[in-house]
Short mmCIF file of C-alpha atoms and ligand atoms in Angstrom, two decimals:
data_model
loop_
_atom_site.label_atom_id
_atom_site.label_comp_id
_atom_site.label_asym_id
_atom_site.label_seq_id
_atom_site.Cartn_x
_atom_site.Cartn_y
_atom_site.Cartn_z
CA MET G 5 -0.75 -27.71 -16.13
CA SER G 6 0.78 -24.99 -18.40
CA ASN G 7 4.23 -23.37 -17.51
CA LEU G 8 2.37 -20.16 -16.64
CA ASN G 9 -0.11 -21.66 -14.32
CA GLN G 10 2.79 -23.74 -12.53
CA LEU G 11 4.88 -20.40 -12.13
CA LYS G 12 1.64 -18.67 -10.66
CA GLU G 13 1.02 -21.69 -8.42
CA LYS G 14 4.76 -21.40 -7.23
CA ILE G 15 4.48 -17.85 -6.44
CA ALA G 16 1.31 -18.38 -4.53
CA GLU G 17 3.07 -21.01 -2.43
CA LEU G 18 6.06 -18.88 -1.84
CA LYS G 19 3.84 -16.08 -0.81
CA GLU G 20 2.30 -18.27 2.07
CA GLU G 21 5.88 -19.63 3.01
CA LEU G 22 7.29 -16.06 3.36
CA ARG G 23 4.08 -14.56 4.68
CA ALA G 24 4.56 -12.06 1.81
CA VAL G 25 2.51 -9.17 0.25
CA ILE G 26 3.30 -8.59 -3.46
CA VAL G 27 2.98 -5.03 -4.66
CA ALA G 28 3.63 -3.71 -8.14
CA HIS G 29 4.00 -0.35 -9.72
CA ASN G 30 1.45 0.74 -12.47
CA TYR G 31 4.23 0.44 -15.17
CA GLN G 32 4.77 -3.36 -14.36
CA ARG G 33 4.24 -6.06 -17.08
CA PRO G 34 0.42 -6.98 -17.20
CA GLU G 35 1.16 -10.43 -15.83
CA VAL G 36 3.02 -9.13 -12.97
CA GLN G 37 0.32 -6.46 -12.16
CA ASP G 38 -2.23 -9.26 -12.33
CA ILE G 39 -0.51 -11.37 -9.73
CA ALA G 40 0.18 -8.49 -7.19
CA ASP G 41 -2.02 -7.89 -4.16
CA PHE G 42 -1.81 -4.23 -4.68
CA VAL G 43 -1.09 -2.05 -8.00
CA GLY G 44 -0.41 1.63 -7.67
CA ASP G 45 1.54 4.83 -8.06
CA SER G 46 4.67 5.74 -5.89
CA LEU G 47 2.55 7.48 -3.33
CA GLU G 48 -0.05 4.68 -2.97
CA LEU G 49 2.77 1.92 -2.81
CA SER G 50 4.66 3.92 -0.09
CA ARG G 51 1.36 4.16 2.02
CA LYS G 52 0.43 0.55 1.27
CA CYS G 53 3.59 -0.67 2.63
CA THR G 54 3.09 0.77 6.03
CA GLU G 55 -0.31 -0.72 6.22
CA VAL G 56 0.27 -4.43 5.08
CA ASP G 57 0.18 -7.37 7.59
CA ALA G 58 3.04 -9.42 6.21
CA GLU G 59 6.58 -10.39 7.08
CA THR G 60 7.88 -9.88 3.59
CA ILE G 61 7.41 -7.30 0.93
CA ALA G 62 8.00 -8.59 -2.51
CA PHE G 63 8.34 -5.39 -4.57
CA CYS G 64 7.77 -5.28 -8.46
CA GLY G 65 9.07 -1.95 -9.33
CA VAL G 66 12.47 -0.16 -9.47
CA HIS G 67 15.13 0.13 -6.65
CA PHE G 68 14.00 3.46 -5.09
CA MET G 69 10.60 2.22 -4.43
CA ALA G 70 11.84 -0.93 -2.63
CA GLU G 71 14.13 1.21 -0.77
CA THR G 72 11.33 3.49 0.34
CA ALA G 73 9.37 0.55 1.49
CA ALA G 74 12.61 -0.52 3.36
CA ILE G 75 12.92 2.86 4.92
CA LEU G 76 9.33 2.70 6.28
CA ASN G 77 9.49 -1.06 7.41
CA PRO G 78 12.59 -1.71 9.22
CA ASN G 79 11.00 -4.88 10.66
CA ARG G 80 9.77 -6.39 7.31
CA THR G 81 11.96 -8.02 4.84
CA VAL G 82 11.77 -6.13 1.51
CA LEU G 83 12.77 -8.11 -1.66
CA LEU G 84 13.24 -6.35 -5.03
CA ALA G 85 11.74 -8.79 -7.72
CA GLU G 86 14.46 -8.05 -10.05
CA GLY G 87 17.71 -6.66 -8.32
CA SER G 88 19.23 -4.76 -11.36
CA ALA G 89 15.94 -2.75 -11.91
CA GLY G 90 17.04 1.00 -11.08
CA CYS G 91 15.80 4.36 -12.03
CA PRO G 92 18.18 6.29 -14.15
CA MET G 93 16.78 9.56 -12.80
CA ALA G 94 17.16 8.78 -9.23
CA ASP G 95 20.97 8.33 -9.91
CA MET G 96 21.38 11.58 -11.67
CA ILE G 97 22.14 13.12 -8.16
CA THR G 98 24.61 11.96 -5.56
CA VAL G 99 24.35 12.99 -1.92
CA ASP G 100 27.78 15.09 -2.45
CA GLU G 101 26.11 16.98 -5.39
CA LEU G 102 23.10 17.68 -3.10
CA ARG G 103 25.31 18.81 -0.29
CA GLU G 104 27.04 21.19 -2.78
CA TRP G 105 23.72 22.66 -4.04
CA LYS G 106 22.60 23.10 -0.47
CA ARG G 107 25.83 25.35 0.13
CA ARG G 108 24.73 27.41 -2.90
CA TYR G 109 21.18 27.91 -1.76
CA PRO G 110 21.51 27.98 2.05
CA ARG G 111 17.98 29.54 2.53
CA ALA G 112 16.19 26.94 0.39
CA ALA G 113 14.15 23.99 1.86
CA VAL G 114 15.19 20.85 0.02
CA VAL G 115 12.11 18.86 -1.43
CA CYS G 116 13.25 15.52 -3.04
CA TYR G 117 11.07 13.62 -5.43
CA VAL G 118 10.50 9.99 -4.27
CA ASN G 119 12.63 9.03 -7.32
CA SER G 120 15.76 9.43 -5.37
CA THR G 121 18.19 7.40 -3.26
CA ALA G 122 17.89 6.88 0.52
CA GLU G 123 21.03 9.11 0.98
CA VAL G 124 19.45 11.98 -1.00
CA LYS G 125 16.18 11.68 1.15
CA ALA G 126 18.05 11.64 4.26
CA GLU G 127 19.71 14.96 3.24
CA SER G 128 16.24 16.57 2.24
CA ASP G 129 13.64 18.28 4.30
CA ILE G 130 10.66 16.51 2.90
CA CYS G 131 10.07 14.12 0.04
CA CYS G 132 7.20 14.18 -2.64
CA THR G 133 5.65 12.29 -5.33
CA SER G 134 4.10 13.22 -8.78
CA ALA G 135 0.59 12.91 -6.87
CA ASN G 136 1.37 15.59 -4.10
CA GLY G 137 4.30 17.79 -5.09
CA VAL G 138 2.35 21.05 -5.16
CA GLU G 139 0.85 20.38 -1.73
CA VAL G 140 4.18 19.21 -0.30
CA VAL G 141 5.91 22.53 -1.65
CA GLU G 142 3.07 24.74 -0.32
CA SER G 143 3.29 22.93 3.08
CA VAL G 144 7.06 24.02 3.45
CA PRO G 145 7.58 27.50 5.22
CA ASN G 146 10.53 28.69 3.28
CA ASP G 147 9.98 30.88 -0.07
CA ASP G 148 12.81 29.20 -1.69
CA ILE G 149 12.74 25.49 -2.68
CA LEU G 150 15.51 23.52 -3.85
CA PHE G 151 13.91 20.75 -5.92
CA VAL G 152 15.72 17.62 -6.71
CA PRO G 153 16.33 15.74 -8.97
CA ASP G 154 13.63 16.03 -11.68
CA GLN G 155 13.59 19.33 -13.56
CA ASN G 156 10.35 18.86 -15.20
CA LEU G 157 8.33 17.87 -12.05
CA GLY G 158 10.12 20.83 -10.30
CA HIS G 159 9.03 23.25 -13.23
CA TYR G 160 5.36 22.01 -13.22
CA ILE G 161 5.21 22.55 -9.50
CA SER G 162 6.50 26.22 -10.20
CA THR G 163 3.68 26.81 -12.37
CA GLN G 164 1.26 25.89 -9.63
CA THR G 165 2.76 27.85 -6.58
CA LYS G 166 4.23 31.35 -5.93
CA LYS G 167 7.21 29.94 -4.31
CA ASN G 168 10.72 30.24 -5.93
CA ILE G 169 11.72 26.81 -7.21
CA ILE G 170 15.42 26.15 -7.87
CA LEU G 171 15.69 23.31 -10.53
CA TYR G 172 18.20 20.52 -10.41
CA PRO G 173 18.84 19.26 -14.07
CA GLY G 174 17.64 15.71 -13.59
CA PHE G 175 15.04 14.20 -15.82
CA CYS G 176 13.30 10.84 -16.65
CA ILE G 177 14.78 9.46 -20.02
CA VAL G 178 11.33 7.88 -20.88
CA HIS G 179 9.19 11.08 -20.26
CA HIS G 180 11.67 13.65 -21.36
CA ARG G 181 11.96 11.71 -24.76
CA ILE G 182 8.35 12.70 -25.56
CA LYS G 183 8.39 15.90 -27.81
CA PRO G 184 5.64 18.50 -28.49
CA GLU G 185 5.69 17.76 -32.01
CA GLN G 186 4.50 14.21 -31.24
CA VAL G 187 1.89 15.38 -29.06
CA LYS G 188 0.53 17.62 -31.80
CA LEU G 189 0.49 14.68 -34.22
CA ALA G 190 -1.29 12.34 -31.83
CA LYS G 191 -3.89 15.12 -31.31
CA LYS G 192 -4.45 15.42 -35.08
CA LEU G 193 -4.80 11.63 -35.34
CA HIS G 194 -7.23 11.66 -32.49
CA PRO G 195 -8.90 15.15 -32.48
CA ASP G 196 -11.68 14.20 -29.92
CA ALA G 197 -9.32 12.74 -27.33
CA GLN G 198 -8.23 14.28 -24.03
CA VAL G 199 -4.31 14.45 -23.57
CA ILE G 200 -3.14 13.40 -19.93
CA VAL G 201 0.56 13.43 -19.33
CA HIS G 202 2.92 12.72 -16.54
CA PRO G 203 4.49 15.78 -14.87
CA GLU G 204 7.95 14.30 -15.57
CA CYS G 205 7.22 15.43 -19.29
CA ARG G 206 8.87 18.63 -20.63
CA PRO G 207 7.04 21.94 -20.06
CA GLU G 208 6.13 22.32 -23.72
CA VAL G 209 4.39 18.84 -23.63
CA ILE G 210 2.57 19.63 -20.40
CA ASP G 211 1.44 22.83 -21.84
CA LEU G 212 -0.26 20.96 -24.74
CA ALA G 213 -2.01 18.61 -22.33
CA ASP G 214 -5.43 18.83 -20.62
CA ALA G 215 -3.80 17.59 -17.40
CA ALA G 216 -0.66 16.59 -15.91
CA LEU G 217 -1.20 13.65 -13.31
CA SER G 218 0.62 10.89 -11.32
CA THR G 219 -0.25 7.48 -12.94
CA SER G 220 -3.07 6.50 -10.41
CA GLN G 221 -4.44 10.13 -10.92
CA MET G 222 -4.52 9.28 -14.66
CA ILE G 223 -6.61 6.28 -14.03
CA ARG G 224 -9.18 8.08 -11.88
CA TYR G 225 -9.25 10.94 -14.36
CA ALA G 226 -10.21 8.59 -17.14
CA LYS G 227 -12.77 6.76 -15.28
CA GLU G 228 -14.43 10.09 -14.04
CA SER G 229 -14.23 11.90 -17.45
CA SER G 230 -17.09 12.06 -19.75
CA HIS G 231 -14.52 11.57 -22.86
CA GLN G 232 -14.22 8.38 -24.58
CA SER G 233 -10.74 8.52 -25.71
CA PHE G 234 -7.37 9.66 -24.23
CA ILE G 235 -3.88 10.23 -25.49
CA ILE G 236 -1.49 9.11 -22.71
CA GLY G 237 1.89 10.72 -21.99
CA THR G 238 3.46 8.20 -19.81
CA GLU G 239 5.06 4.69 -19.55
CA GLU G 240 3.00 2.12 -21.77
CA GLY G 241 2.45 -0.28 -18.75
CA LEU G 242 -0.24 2.15 -17.42
CA LEU G 243 -2.38 1.11 -20.40
CA HIS G 244 -3.10 -2.34 -18.74
CA ARG G 245 -5.20 -0.90 -15.94
CA LEU G 246 -6.54 2.13 -18.04
CA ARG G 247 -8.16 -0.37 -20.45
CA GLN G 248 -9.10 -3.04 -17.75
CA GLU G 249 -10.89 -0.35 -15.55
CA ASN G 250 -12.41 1.49 -18.40
CA PRO G 251 -13.92 -0.97 -20.94
CA GLY G 252 -15.30 0.73 -23.90
CA LYS G 253 -12.92 3.66 -23.66
CA SER G 254 -9.93 4.18 -26.04
CA PHE G 255 -6.17 4.95 -25.00
CA TYR G 256 -3.53 5.87 -27.46
CA LEU G 257 0.00 6.54 -26.53
CA VAL G 258 1.93 9.59 -27.90
CA THR G 259 4.67 7.57 -29.25
CA ASP G 260 5.63 3.95 -29.46
CA SER G 261 8.88 4.50 -27.41
CA GLN G 262 7.16 5.09 -24.02
CA ILE G 263 8.94 2.13 -22.43
CA CYS G 264 10.98 1.92 -19.22
CA ILE G 265 13.15 -0.84 -19.58
CA ASN G 266 13.86 -0.96 -15.84
CA MET G 267 10.23 -1.42 -15.10
CA LYS G 268 10.07 -4.31 -17.64
CA LYS G 269 13.06 -6.33 -16.27
CA THR G 270 10.58 -7.88 -13.67
CA THR G 271 8.98 -10.93 -14.80
CA LEU G 272 6.87 -13.64 -13.14
CA GLU G 273 10.20 -15.75 -13.48
CA THR G 274 12.29 -13.17 -11.62
CA LEU G 275 9.64 -12.49 -8.85
CA ALA G 276 9.48 -16.39 -8.27
CA GLN G 277 13.35 -16.87 -8.29
CA THR G 278 13.69 -13.76 -5.98
CA MET G 279 11.09 -15.23 -3.46
CA GLU G 280 12.35 -18.69 -3.52
CA LEU G 281 15.96 -17.67 -2.96
CA ARG G 282 15.22 -14.77 -0.59
CA GLN G 283 17.59 -12.61 -2.85
CA ASN G 284 17.59 -8.97 -3.78
CA MET G 285 16.94 -8.01 -0.04
CA VAL G 286 16.87 -4.01 0.08
CA THR G 287 18.30 -2.64 3.13
CA VAL G 288 19.28 0.83 4.33
CA PRO G 289 21.85 1.66 7.00
CA GLU G 290 20.00 2.78 10.14
CA ALA G 291 21.48 6.28 10.50
CA ILE G 292 20.47 7.08 6.93
CA ARG G 293 17.12 5.32 7.20
CA ILE G 294 16.04 7.29 10.28
CA LYS G 295 16.80 10.54 8.56
CA ALA G 296 15.28 9.59 5.21
CA LYS G 297 12.18 8.34 7.15
CA GLN G 298 11.68 11.74 8.54
CA ALA G 299 11.43 13.17 4.97
CA VAL G 300 9.09 10.42 3.71
CA ASP G 301 6.97 10.70 7.09
CA ARG G 302 6.71 14.53 6.60
CA MET G 303 5.11 13.75 3.01
CA LEU G 304 2.84 11.08 4.17
CA ALA G 305 1.41 13.36 6.98
CA ILE G 306 0.80 16.12 4.13
CA SER G 307 -1.03 13.61 1.84
CA TYR G 308 -2.98 12.03 4.69
CA GLN G 309 -4.36 15.63 5.35
CA VAL G 310 -4.93 16.11 1.61
CA LYS G 311 -6.85 12.86 1.46
CA ALA G 312 -8.97 13.90 4.60
CA LYS G 313 -9.97 17.17 2.95
CA GLU G 314 -11.07 15.22 -0.27
CA LEU G 315 -13.31 13.13 2.05
CA ASP G 316 -14.94 16.21 3.66
P1 13P N 416 4.07 7.74 -10.29
O1 13P N 416 4.37 8.04 -8.74
O2 13P N 416 3.05 8.78 -11.04
O3 13P N 416 3.55 6.38 -10.37
O4 13P N 416 5.24 7.87 -10.97
C1 13P N 416 6.65 7.10 -10.75
C2 13P N 416 7.48 7.24 -11.85
O5 13P N 416 8.57 6.68 -11.70
C3 13P N 416 7.07 7.85 -13.07
O6 13P N 416 8.09 7.82 -14.04
FE1 SF4 N 417 12.63 6.23 -13.68
FE2 SF4 N 417 11.46 7.14 -15.68
FE3 SF4 N 417 11.57 4.56 -15.31
FE4 SF4 N 417 9.86 6.19 -13.93
S1 SF4 N 417 9.79 5.69 -15.91
S2 SF4 N 417 11.08 4.56 -13.13
S3 SF4 N 417 11.43 7.83 -13.52
S4 SF4 N 417 13.19 5.96 -15.68
#
């Protein structure tokens, strides 16, 4: 048996032993996505973790994602497949900085992007993801919204609502790196392609795109579109599902540097080792968890409503 097959077999055995479910973000390596029970965007992963029948959640993604699973699942063990996988954007705001900004804008409701720490979520009124940011902001009664930490997602939401969005200056190093000139060049090379980008991209990049969507929304968009080719403005890991689920369609990245090194730290080896040693357990102190859960639950209630409307 090849090493790869042995590794896969070992993971399957550990899964049974731990009564585990393996979940993976859309940016994970292809072989990690392929072994997972569920692959999705941040919103889908948050929801999925509340629905699974498992004692252990083996999370292939970055720290804030596993932490969100731990916030929602106090009775399950959450293991992060690679303990050092963080999200630099989530670390761009501390709870003290958020408290300081709240003092500056006392009338504003705080909406935090899910790419944030549990402490920041606990200090926020409601959480959102790139899939539901506009609906979340619209659901809040306040006219002023303090949006943390992603300035680009916050700016994108501000173009879709009449509310006054106060932007905190955080950003994603992977998406912010994509420049409008690079999108223009990609469009020249592939004139028939639709441009779909993540709302973590700069406003000038989003302005050049046909749509700004979460990672799973991009997959649905490409499937439903009559277009045959697409220029993709997000992390390269998404190409795996895009190509798998859309055989015959063509996908091009804007640049060759759309790689989140943190997402790529997880391998089948780190997953197996984490499960075997029951290491990288992600926990949240109870007082913070309860407050953070309120912000996440409010978001999930909104997105369940949106889903129900879509099904009407
Ligand atoms: P999605 O929620 O669209 O999957 O995005 C998460 C993320 O970290 C994007 O960089
Ligand atoms: Fe964080 Fe950007 Fe990586 Fe997403 S792509 S996990 S926002 S660093």
